Amino acid sequence: MRILEAAVAEEEEGARPILQRREEPLMGRSVGGDVHLTPPSNFGVVDGGIFRSGFPISDNFPFLEALNLRSIVYLCPEPYPAANAEFVRSRGIRLFQFGIEGSREAFATISNHAIMETLGVLLDVRNHPILIHCKRGKHRTGCLVGCFRKLQNWCLSSVHEEYIKFASVKARPSDMKFIEMFDVSCMMQCVLHILYRYHGFGNHTRRLAYQKIS
Amino acid sequence: MRILEAAVAEEEEGARPILQRREEPLMGRSVGGDVHLTPPSNFGVVDGGIFRSGFPISDNFPFLEALNLRSIVYLCPEPYPAANAEFVRSRGIRLFQFGIEGSREAFATISNHAIMETLGVLLDVRNHPILIHCKRGKHRTGCLVGCFRKLQNWCLSSVHEEYIKFASVKARPSDMKFIEMFDVSCMMQCVLHILYRYHGFGNHTRRLAYQKIS
């Protein structure tokens, strides 16, 4: 995983306190104003503070700005285009790049380690609000969100229903199999690590929901 | 609009303070636990604290419970089934019923007044977390969410893209036309009313994002 952005040296609990940023506006800035916002293609809300989409173009930047993003998870191996790199740099958005090949079967054979690392970023509320995207927001993003839903204990058929909603006619059985085979128990250490890092972080910090692990 | 629930007499700023409830867990309760949660069909996250779906059945109640819902907007004219009514009653969830007929063209002719009233409930963060549902979560829910997106200043093609994602092959041109024709300016009074009600409600209250209205 590469972290590519200007704000990488920012103290983790530094300049932008979580609580202040958690007072997020209803998505999009204005009610009845005259600026039209264009979400990236295949945009969706995954959970409070977690978004997904296809590749953002410059037309989408005002919308992304309205989301008040703290981080972006970018799932393609190609370098970020100059305009996008400048956007994240100028807004102090942390860019986590996990270069996953987009070929038909590649994701089905990706290591659990890469998924775990990506989910670790996604689960850490200090990275929220966060946008996950690949090229079309269907396969790589769909697999990652599918694994996230399994962590949330969604039943598999609901996870697949959501995958299909975003992949539409491009849905791949290999991706759905990958999601099915993803073993959530491998995330336990990561989750414990996050909880550990949060311990004593203040009463007002949002916490991950978790069950006691025996 | 009918409000049907046990908690209707609850003081608005009463027993369940907003800030406490806004520390929502990542949706679904546990990480790696063994209870599988089943979201209602066609479930989606609209925005922080706003969800959409098809008709929930009893299998979905544990999932809905995990959402920590404060309110439900139910868009069908039929009475709520006994099991659902008992669920909302026992959890102190406020049920707002807006009886909109589900026939093919009915929603296209529904009054702006009904939509405004429904959006007024949806916009009021004191009702969050809130679930919107009809029967299949495609047409009535899709129209309402479409109007909501217009309030958020999404461009029309993105609003339609989202409508189609949830309606799939059942997408109706008449619904999409309805969304297009919805005049957001009619919501101004409603929004001002909400802002007025929030004035002085405490520094920590989440506020609607809005532009100054001239």
Tab-separated table of C-alpha atoms in Angstrom:
chain	number	residue	atom	x	y	z
A	1	MET	CA	0.000	0.000	0.000
A	2	ARG	CA	1.266	3.453	-0.853
A	3	ILE	CA	0.213	6.593	0.901
A	4	LEU	CA	0.531	9.486	-1.470
A	5	GLU	CA	-0.488	12.858	-0.309
A	6	ALA	CA	0.663	16.116	1.099
A	7	ALA	CA	-0.914	15.596	4.480
A	8	VAL	CA	0.879	12.361	5.244
A	9	ALA	CA	3.072	14.036	7.814
A	10	GLU	CA	0.055	15.478	9.604
A	11	GLU	CA	-0.202	14.299	13.181
A	12	GLU	CA	-2.811	11.569	13.406
A	13	GLU	CA	-4.789	13.350	16.065
A	14	GLY	CA	-3.672	16.656	14.659
A	15	ALA	CA	-5.186	19.642	13.038
A	16	ARG	CA	-8.623	18.294	12.170
A	17	PRO	CA	-10.343	16.924	15.238
A	18	ILE	CA	-12.700	14.038	14.498
A	19	LEU	CA	-15.629	15.405	16.441
A	20	GLN	CA	-15.596	18.646	14.570
A	21	ARG	CA	-15.511	16.831	11.275
A	22	ARG	CA	-18.173	14.361	12.327
A	23	GLU	CA	-20.751	17.130	12.262
A	24	GLU	CA	-21.100	16.341	8.613
A	25	PRO	CA	-23.697	18.194	6.614
A	26	LEU	CA	-26.357	16.294	4.791
A	27	MET	CA	-24.414	15.199	1.766
A	28	GLY	CA	-24.095	17.939	-0.788
A	29	ARG	CA	-23.880	21.418	0.464
A	30	SER	CA	-26.998	23.355	-0.082
A	31	VAL	CA	-30.746	23.069	0.010
A	32	GLY	CA	-32.235	24.646	-3.028
A	33	GLY	CA	-29.102	26.512	-4.055
A	34	ASP	CA	-28.225	26.841	-7.691
A	35	VAL	CA	-24.907	24.968	-7.805
A	36	HIS	CA	-25.490	21.519	-9.228
A	37	LEU	CA	-23.247	18.837	-7.856
A	38	THR	CA	-22.195	15.830	-9.886
A	39	PRO	CA	-21.296	12.724	-7.899
A	40	PRO	CA	-18.788	10.373	-9.510
A	41	SER	CA	-20.326	7.601	-11.608
A	42	ASN	CA	-21.724	4.663	-9.670
A	43	PHE	CA	-21.631	6.645	-6.445
A	44	GLY	CA	-23.095	5.173	-3.297
A	45	VAL	CA	-23.065	5.532	0.459
A	46	VAL	CA	-21.688	2.446	2.172
A	47	ASP	CA	-22.131	3.579	5.744
A	48	GLY	CA	-21.915	6.762	7.758
A	49	GLY	CA	-18.655	8.345	6.604
A	50	ILE	CA	-17.873	5.683	3.956
A	51	PHE	CA	-18.593	6.250	0.257
A	52	ARG	CA	-17.927	4.295	-2.945
A	53	SER	CA	-17.780	5.240	-6.608
A	54	GLY	CA	-16.201	4.909	-10.002
A	55	PHE	CA	-13.230	7.042	-10.960
A	56	PRO	CA	-13.839	10.709	-10.085
A	57	ILE	CA	-13.242	13.248	-12.821
A	58	SER	CA	-12.771	16.957	-12.304
A	59	ASP	CA	-16.509	17.577	-12.732
A	60	ASN	CA	-16.973	15.626	-9.517
A	61	PHE	CA	-14.557	17.609	-7.372
A	62	PRO	CA	-17.139	20.109	-6.033
A	63	PHE	CA	-19.270	17.159	-4.935
A	64	LEU	CA	-16.313	15.414	-3.301
A	65	GLU	CA	-15.447	18.650	-1.581
A	66	ALA	CA	-18.960	18.740	-0.147
A	67	LEU	CA	-18.354	15.307	1.370
A	68	ASN	CA	-15.549	16.858	3.397
A	69	LEU	CA	-13.370	13.819	2.701
A	70	ARG	CA	-10.496	12.998	4.973
A	71	SER	CA	-9.225	10.048	2.897
A	72	ILE	CA	-9.559	8.211	-0.388
A	73	VAL	CA	-8.872	4.517	-0.960
A	74	TYR	CA	-7.836	4.053	-4.595
A	75	LEU	CA	-7.790	0.464	-5.777
A	76	CYS	CA	-6.035	0.671	-9.164
A	77	PRO	CA	-2.306	0.274	-9.838
A	78	GLU	CA	-2.135	3.193	-12.276
A	79	PRO	CA	-0.769	6.501	-10.959
A	80	TYR	CA	-3.373	9.036	-9.901
A	81	PRO	CA	-4.010	11.553	-12.713
A	82	ALA	CA	-2.476	14.980	-12.162
A	83	ALA	CA	-5.833	16.729	-11.659
A	84	ASN	CA	-6.927	14.216	-9.044
A	85	ALA	CA	-3.554	14.309	-7.322
A	86	GLU	CA	-3.741	18.082	-7.154
A	87	PHE	CA	-7.288	17.908	-5.793
A	88	VAL	CA	-6.358	15.616	-2.904
A	89	ARG	CA	-3.135	17.536	-2.228
A	90	SER	CA	-4.851	20.898	-2.065
A	91	ARG	CA	-7.642	19.592	0.197
A	92	GLY	CA	-5.308	17.727	2.530
A	93	ILE	CA	-7.011	14.437	1.685
A	94	ARG	CA	-4.964	11.350	2.457
A	95	LEU	CA	-4.743	9.012	-0.523
A	96	PHE	CA	-4.279	5.321	0.176
A	97	GLN	CA	-3.442	3.488	-3.026
A	98	PHE	CA	-3.794	-0.278	-3.177
A	99	GLY	CA	-2.852	-1.310	-6.682
A	100	ILE	CA	-5.149	-4.159	-7.594
A	101	GLU	CA	-5.150	-5.284	-11.208
A	102	GLY	CA	-8.522	-4.955	-12.858
A	103	SER	CA	-8.396	-8.012	-15.090
A	104	ARG	CA	-11.264	-10.416	-15.001
A	105	GLU	CA	-9.891	-12.973	-12.574
A	106	ALA	CA	-7.226	-10.981	-10.782
A	107	PHE	CA	-9.273	-9.929	-7.846
A	108	ALA	CA	-10.455	-13.447	-7.296
A	109	THR	CA	-6.875	-14.458	-6.619
A	110	ILE	CA	-5.764	-11.446	-4.602
A	111	SER	CA	-4.225	-12.188	-1.240
A	112	ASN	CA	-6.228	-11.888	1.926
A	113	HIS	CA	-3.399	-9.735	3.209
A	114	ALA	CA	-4.146	-6.936	0.741
A	115	ILE	CA	-7.829	-7.027	1.574
A	116	MET	CA	-7.082	-6.961	5.270
A	117	GLU	CA	-4.814	-3.991	4.878
A	118	THR	CA	-7.461	-2.129	2.874
A	119	LEU	CA	-10.196	-2.982	5.339
A	120	GLY	CA	-7.952	-1.807	8.151
A	121	VAL	CA	-7.882	1.640	6.559
A	122	LEU	CA	-11.624	1.554	5.960
A	123	LEU	CA	-12.511	0.518	9.499
A	124	ASP	CA	-10.407	3.183	11.134
A	125	VAL	CA	-12.810	6.016	11.820
A	126	ARG	CA	-9.924	8.447	11.950
A	127	ASN	CA	-9.829	8.097	8.169
A	128	HIS	CA	-13.497	9.019	7.771
A	129	PRO	CA	-15.156	10.476	5.782
A	130	ILE	CA	-13.545	8.160	3.248
A	131	LEU	CA	-14.209	7.374	-0.426
A	132	ILE	CA	-13.361	4.003	-1.979
A	133	HIS	CA	-13.007	3.941	-5.722
A	134	CYS	CA	-11.506	2.007	-8.577
A	135	LYS	CA	-12.266	2.585	-12.252
A	136	ARG	CA	-15.955	1.759	-12.532
A	137	GLY	CA	-16.848	1.141	-8.893
A	138	LYS	CA	-18.094	-2.314	-9.796
A	139	HIS	CA	-15.545	-5.086	-9.297
A	140	ARG	CA	-12.624	-4.066	-7.096
A	141	THR	CA	-14.749	-1.669	-5.083
A	142	GLY	CA	-17.600	-4.183	-5.071
A	143	CYS	CA	-15.366	-6.918	-3.674
A	144	LEU	CA	-13.986	-4.656	-0.979
A	145	VAL	CA	-17.426	-3.466	0.070
A	146	GLY	CA	-18.613	-7.088	0.010
A	147	CYS	CA	-15.883	-8.075	2.471
A	148	PHE	CA	-16.767	-5.060	4.604
A	149	ARG	CA	-20.399	-6.194	4.680
A	150	LYS	CA	-19.283	-9.605	5.851
A	151	LEU	CA	-17.455	-7.907	8.702
A	152	GLN	CA	-20.765	-6.249	9.475
A	153	ASN	CA	-22.299	-9.721	9.530
A	154	TRP	CA	-24.600	-9.230	6.585
A	155	CYS	CA	-25.887	-12.508	5.254
A	156	LEU	CA	-24.268	-13.528	1.989
A	157	SER	CA	-27.327	-13.130	-0.203
A	158	SER	CA	-27.698	-9.495	0.870
A	159	VAL	CA	-24.002	-8.893	0.248
A	160	HIS	CA	-24.380	-10.343	-3.236
A	161	GLU	CA	-27.544	-8.319	-3.877
A	162	GLU	CA	-25.630	-5.145	-3.159
A	163	TYR	CA	-22.663	-6.260	-5.287
A	164	ILE	CA	-25.008	-6.874	-8.215
A	165	LYS	CA	-26.762	-3.541	-7.741
A	166	PHE	CA	-23.490	-1.723	-8.453
A	167	ALA	CA	-21.971	-4.161	-10.954
A	168	SER	CA	-25.240	-4.499	-12.860
A	169	VAL	CA	-24.819	-6.544	-16.028
A	170	LYS	CA	-21.059	-6.671	-15.412
A	171	ALA	CA	-21.453	-8.763	-12.233
A	172	ARG	CA	-18.783	-11.482	-12.081
A	173	PRO	CA	-19.309	-14.851	-10.440
A	174	SER	CA	-15.582	-14.884	-9.577
A	175	ASP	CA	-15.964	-11.709	-7.519
A	176	MET	CA	-18.998	-13.110	-5.751
A	177	LYS	CA	-17.089	-16.286	-4.999
A	178	PHE	CA	-14.202	-14.202	-3.668
A	179	ILE	CA	-16.539	-12.392	-1.303
A	180	GLU	CA	-18.044	-15.667	-0.187
A	181	MET	CA	-14.641	-17.165	0.542
A	182	PHE	CA	-13.308	-14.156	2.432
A	183	ASP	CA	-12.704	-15.276	5.988
A	184	VAL	CA	-13.665	-12.510	8.398
A	185	SER	CA	-11.815	-14.151	11.246
A	186	CYS	CA	-8.543	-13.072	9.637
A	187	MET	CA	-9.547	-9.504	10.459
A	188	MET	CA	-9.632	-10.101	14.192
A	189	GLN	CA	-6.086	-8.987	14.834
A	190	CYS	CA	-6.582	-5.893	12.736
A	191	VAL	CA	-9.743	-4.982	14.598
A	192	LEU	CA	-8.117	-5.575	17.944
A	193	HIS	CA	-5.257	-3.379	16.837
A	194	ILE	CA	-7.634	-0.567	15.963
A	195	LEU	CA	-9.451	-0.921	19.251
A	196	TYR	CA	-6.150	-0.904	21.057
A	197	ARG	CA	-5.096	2.272	19.318
A	198	TYR	CA	-8.361	3.871	20.333
A	199	HIS	CA	-8.154	2.902	23.951
A	200	GLY	CA	-8.048	6.015	26.080
A	201	PHE	CA	-8.630	8.227	23.101
A	202	GLY	CA	-11.344	10.196	24.841
A	203	ASN	CA	-14.928	9.573	25.803
A	204	HIS	CA	-16.382	11.227	22.757
A	205	THR	CA	-14.572	9.185	20.141
A	206	ARG	CA	-16.742	7.049	17.928
A	207	ARG	CA	-15.897	3.439	18.485
A	208	LEU	CA	-16.080	0.427	16.292
A	209	ALA	CA	-18.912	-1.878	17.125
A	210	TYR	CA	-17.518	-5.234	18.045
A	211	GLN	CA	-18.320	-8.330	19.956
A	212	LYS	CA	-16.161	-9.516	22.773
A	213	ILE	CA	-13.672	-11.972	21.339
A	214	SER	CA	-13.082	-15.012	23.479
B	1	MET	CA	-49.729	11.866	7.125
B	2	ARG	CA	-50.355	9.604	10.061
B	3	ILE	CA	-48.009	9.067	12.938
B	4	LEU	CA	-48.564	5.658	14.400
B	5	GLU	CA	-46.440	4.561	17.229
B	6	ALA	CA	-46.254	4.154	20.936
B	7	ALA	CA	-43.623	6.802	21.415
B	8	VAL	CA	-45.607	9.595	19.826
B	9	ALA	CA	-46.142	11.284	23.147
B	10	GLU	CA	-42.448	11.221	23.935
B	11	GLU	CA	-40.992	14.678	24.404
B	12	GLU	CA	-39.182	15.709	21.259
B	13	GLU	CA	-35.953	16.443	23.072
B	14	GLY	CA	-36.765	13.811	25.614
B	15	ALA	CA	-35.443	10.489	26.669
B	16	ARG	CA	-33.096	9.797	23.785
B	17	PRO	CA	-30.650	12.644	23.321
B	18	ILE	CA	-29.538	13.112	19.729
B	19	LEU	CA	-25.855	13.294	20.459
B	20	GLN	CA	-25.873	10.033	22.273
B	21	ARG	CA	-27.690	8.361	19.422
B	22	ARG	CA	-25.471	9.951	16.779
B	23	GLU	CA	-22.546	7.848	17.969
B	24	GLU	CA	-23.846	5.227	15.636
B	25	PRO	CA	-21.896	2.020	15.305
B	26	LEU	CA	-20.659	0.927	11.933
B	27	MET	CA	-23.852	-0.471	10.555
B	28	GLY	CA	-24.537	-3.946	11.808
B	29	ARG	CA	-23.459	-4.782	15.249
B	30	SER	CA	-20.420	-6.951	15.357
B	31	VAL	CA	-17.147	-7.566	13.638
B	32	GLY	CA	-16.687	-11.237	13.029
B	33	GLY	CA	-19.473	-12.351	15.312
B	34	ASP	CA	-21.625	-15.282	14.357
B	35	VAL	CA	-25.043	-13.625	14.111
B	36	HIS	CA	-25.863	-13.015	10.473
B	37	LEU	CA	-27.913	-9.944	9.771
B	38	THR	CA	-30.333	-9.733	6.879
B	39	PRO	CA	-31.053	-6.248	5.567
B	40	PRO	CA	-34.454	-5.720	3.958
B	41	SER	CA	-34.539	-6.263	0.197
B	42	ASN	CA	-33.187	-3.420	-1.900
B	43	PHE	CA	-31.543	-1.863	1.130
B	44	GLY	CA	-29.318	1.153	0.706
B	45	VAL	CA	-27.770	4.006	2.635
B	46	VAL	CA	-29.023	7.371	1.400
B	47	ASP	CA	-26.946	9.556	3.661
B	48	GLY	CA	-25.626	9.522	7.198
B	49	GLY	CA	-28.634	8.479	9.292
B	50	ILE	CA	-30.976	7.934	6.305
B	51	PHE	CA	-31.671	4.472	4.894
B	52	ARG	CA	-33.978	3.060	2.200
B	53	SER	CA	-35.353	-0.381	1.454
B	54	GLY	CA	-38.164	-2.590	0.336
B	55	PHE	CA	-40.722	-3.851	2.841
B	56	PRO	CA	-39.013	-5.254	5.937
B	57	ILE	CA	-40.059	-8.715	7.063
B	58	SER	CA	-39.423	-10.197	10.481
B	59	ASP	CA	-36.127	-11.721	9.314
B	60	ASN	CA	-34.877	-8.158	8.928
B	61	PHE	CA	-35.749	-6.953	12.421
B	62	PRO	CA	-32.349	-7.782	13.993
B	63	PHE	CA	-30.683	-5.783	11.226
B	64	LEU	CA	-33.053	-2.858	11.694
B	65	GLU	CA	-32.421	-3.011	15.397
B	66	ALA	CA	-28.699	-2.696	14.706
B	67	LEU	CA	-29.411	0.532	12.809
B	68	ASN	CA	-30.742	1.978	16.036
B	69	LEU	CA	-33.630	3.547	14.143
B	70	ARG	CA	-35.478	6.474	15.576
B	71	SER	CA	-38.090	6.674	12.808
B	72	ILE	CA	-39.533	4.929	9.782
B	73	VAL	CA	-41.195	6.608	6.805
B	74	TYR	CA	-43.653	4.147	5.292
B	75	LEU	CA	-44.977	5.123	1.882
B	76	CYS	CA	-47.842	2.658	1.296
B	77	PRO	CA	-51.521	3.159	2.159
B	78	GLU	CA	-51.973	-0.358	3.558
B	79	PRO	CA	-51.924	-0.758	7.351
B	80	TYR	CA	-48.618	-1.860	8.820
B	81	PRO	CA	-48.604	-5.632	9.398
B	82	ALA	CA	-48.980	-6.703	13.009
B	83	ALA	CA	-45.414	-8.000	13.314
B	84	ASN	CA	-43.945	-4.753	11.983
B	85	ALA	CA	-46.267	-2.647	14.122
B	86	GLU	CA	-45.176	-4.595	17.187
B	87	PHE	CA	-41.531	-4.191	16.232
B	88	VAL	CA	-41.719	-0.399	15.975
B	89	ARG	CA	-43.865	-0.179	19.094
B	90	SER	CA	-41.523	-2.244	21.224
B	91	ARG	CA	-38.440	-0.328	20.024
B	92	GLY	CA	-40.019	3.092	20.440
B	93	ILE	CA	-39.577	3.808	16.735
B	94	ARG	CA	-41.766	6.565	15.365
B	95	LEU	CA	-43.682	5.458	12.276
B	96	PHE	CA	-44.637	8.126	9.768
B	97	GLN	CA	-47.079	6.717	7.246
B	98	PHE	CA	-47.645	8.543	3.978
B	99	GLY	CA	-50.144	6.473	2.019
B	100	ILE	CA	-49.109	6.731	-1.609
B	101	GLU	CA	-50.787	4.399	-4.070
B	102	GLY	CA	-48.351	2.119	-5.827
B	103	SER	CA	-50.043	1.963	-9.207
B	104	ARG	CA	-48.017	2.706	-12.282
B	105	GLU	CA	-48.866	6.348	-12.763
B	106	ALA	CA	-50.085	7.328	-9.312
B	107	PHE	CA	-46.837	8.665	-8.006
B	108	ALA	CA	-46.350	10.733	-11.104
B	109	THR	CA	-49.475	12.647	-10.198
B	110	ILE	CA	-48.987	12.929	-6.470
B	111	SER	CA	-49.200	16.403	-5.018
B	112	ASN	CA	-46.106	18.366	-4.206
B	113	HIS	CA	-47.630	18.889	-0.790
B	114	ALA	CA	-47.312	15.215	0.126
B	115	ILE	CA	-43.721	15.106	-1.051
B	116	MET	CA	-42.902	18.246	0.891
B	117	GLU	CA	-44.403	16.836	4.037
B	118	THR	CA	-42.436	13.620	3.637
B	119	LEU	CA	-39.208	15.459	2.918
B	120	GLY	CA	-39.812	17.616	5.959
B	121	VAL	CA	-39.738	14.483	8.105
B	122	LEU	CA	-36.661	13.197	6.291
B	123	LEU	CA	-34.706	16.418	6.613
B	124	ASP	CA	-35.308	16.787	10.308
B	125	VAL	CA	-32.263	15.270	11.953
B	126	ARG	CA	-34.228	14.717	15.126
B	127	ASN	CA	-35.914	11.862	13.249
B	128	HIS	CA	-32.592	10.204	12.380
B	129	PRO	CA	-31.579	7.436	12.044
B	130	ILE	CA	-34.541	6.991	9.720
B	131	LEU	CA	-35.594	4.299	7.251
B	132	ILE	CA	-37.720	5.050	4.180
B	133	HIS	CA	-39.522	2.114	2.659
B	134	CYS	CA	-42.441	1.174	0.451
B	135	LYS	CA	-43.090	-2.279	-0.957
B	136	ARG	CA	-40.104	-2.901	-3.197
B	137	GLY	CA	-38.006	0.195	-2.497
B	138	LYS	CA	-38.038	1.046	-6.179
B	139	HIS	CA	-40.738	3.503	-7.206
B	140	ARG	CA	-42.220	5.400	-4.286
B	141	THR	CA	-38.991	5.273	-2.306
B	142	GLY	CA	-37.011	6.001	-5.455
B	143	CYS	CA	-39.083	9.110	-6.195
B	144	LEU	CA	-38.726	10.395	-2.661
B	145	VAL	CA	-34.973	9.833	-2.604
B	146	GLY	CA	-34.749	11.462	-6.030
B	147	CYS	CA	-36.434	14.607	-4.702
B	148	PHE	CA	-34.131	14.499	-1.696
B	149	ARG	CA	-31.118	14.352	-4.023
B	150	LYS	CA	-32.418	17.395	-5.850
B	151	LEU	CA	-32.523	19.207	-2.525
B	152	GLN	CA	-28.890	18.214	-2.168
B	153	ASN	CA	-28.290	19.787	-5.578
B	154	TRP	CA	-27.302	16.606	-7.331
B	155	CYS	CA	-27.431	17.014	-11.091
B	156	LEU	CA	-30.398	15.267	-12.664
B	157	SER	CA	-28.437	12.577	-14.506
B	158	SER	CA	-26.867	11.413	-11.229
B	159	VAL	CA	-30.265	11.414	-9.540
B	160	HIS	CA	-31.633	9.278	-12.359
B	161	GLU	CA	-28.623	6.967	-12.256
B	162	GLU	CA	-29.339	6.255	-8.609
B	163	TYR	CA	-33.059	5.803	-9.257
B	164	ILE	CA	-32.274	3.233	-11.944
B	165	LYS	CA	-29.773	1.419	-9.731
B	166	PHE	CA	-32.550	0.619	-7.282
B	167	ALA	CA	-35.450	0.231	-9.715
B	168	SER	CA	-33.382	-1.867	-12.112
B	169	VAL	CA	-35.481	-3.259	-14.963
B	170	LYS	CA	-38.608	-1.821	-13.294
B	171	ALA	CA	-37.471	1.779	-13.787
B	172	ARG	CA	-40.372	3.976	-14.860
B	173	PRO	CA	-40.029	7.013	-17.107
B	174	SER	CA	-43.009	8.557	-15.300
B	175	ASP	CA	-41.127	8.435	-11.986
B	176	MET	CA	-38.045	9.949	-13.556
B	177	LYS	CA	-40.173	12.691	-15.039
B	178	PHE	CA	-41.756	13.284	-11.648
B	179	ILE	CA	-38.317	13.716	-10.085
B	180	GLU	CA	-37.275	16.046	-12.859
B	181	MET	CA	-40.376	18.205	-12.423
B	182	PHE	CA	-40.125	18.431	-8.647
B	183	ASP	CA	-39.504	22.057	-7.788
B	184	VAL	CA	-37.084	22.302	-4.885
B	185	SER	CA	-37.951	25.911	-4.258
B	186	CYS	CA	-41.260	24.747	-2.775
B	187	MET	CA	-39.233	23.278	0.083
B	188	MET	CA	-37.796	26.604	1.147
B	189	GLN	CA	-40.439	27.334	3.742
B	190	CYS	CA	-40.134	23.864	5.157
B	191	VAL	CA	-36.372	24.143	5.414
B	192	LEU	CA	-36.583	27.559	7.020
B	193	HIS	CA	-39.065	26.143	9.499
B	194	ILE	CA	-36.650	23.377	10.430
B	195	LEU	CA	-33.791	25.805	10.790
B	196	TYR	CA	-35.961	27.998	12.935
B	197	ARG	CA	-36.849	25.107	15.190
B	198	TYR	CA	-33.184	24.290	15.591
B	199	HIS	CA	-32.101	27.767	16.454
B	200	GLY	CA	-30.597	27.800	19.907
B	201	PHE	CA	-30.909	24.063	20.233
B	202	GLY	CA	-27.337	23.713	21.475
B	203	ASN	CA	-23.934	24.041	19.944
B	204	HIS	CA	-23.462	20.360	19.375
B	205	THR	CA	-26.598	19.766	17.351
B	206	ARG	CA	-26.054	18.629	13.801
B	207	ARG	CA	-27.372	21.263	11.469
B	208	LEU	CA	-28.770	21.115	8.018
B	209	ALA	CA	-26.419	22.366	5.373
B	210	TYR	CA	-28.059	25.245	3.588
B	211	GLN	CA	-27.297	28.272	1.531
B	212	LYS	CA	-28.406	31.673	2.600
B	213	ILE	CA	-31.752	32.304	1.011
B	214	SER	CA	-32.181	35.774	-0.375
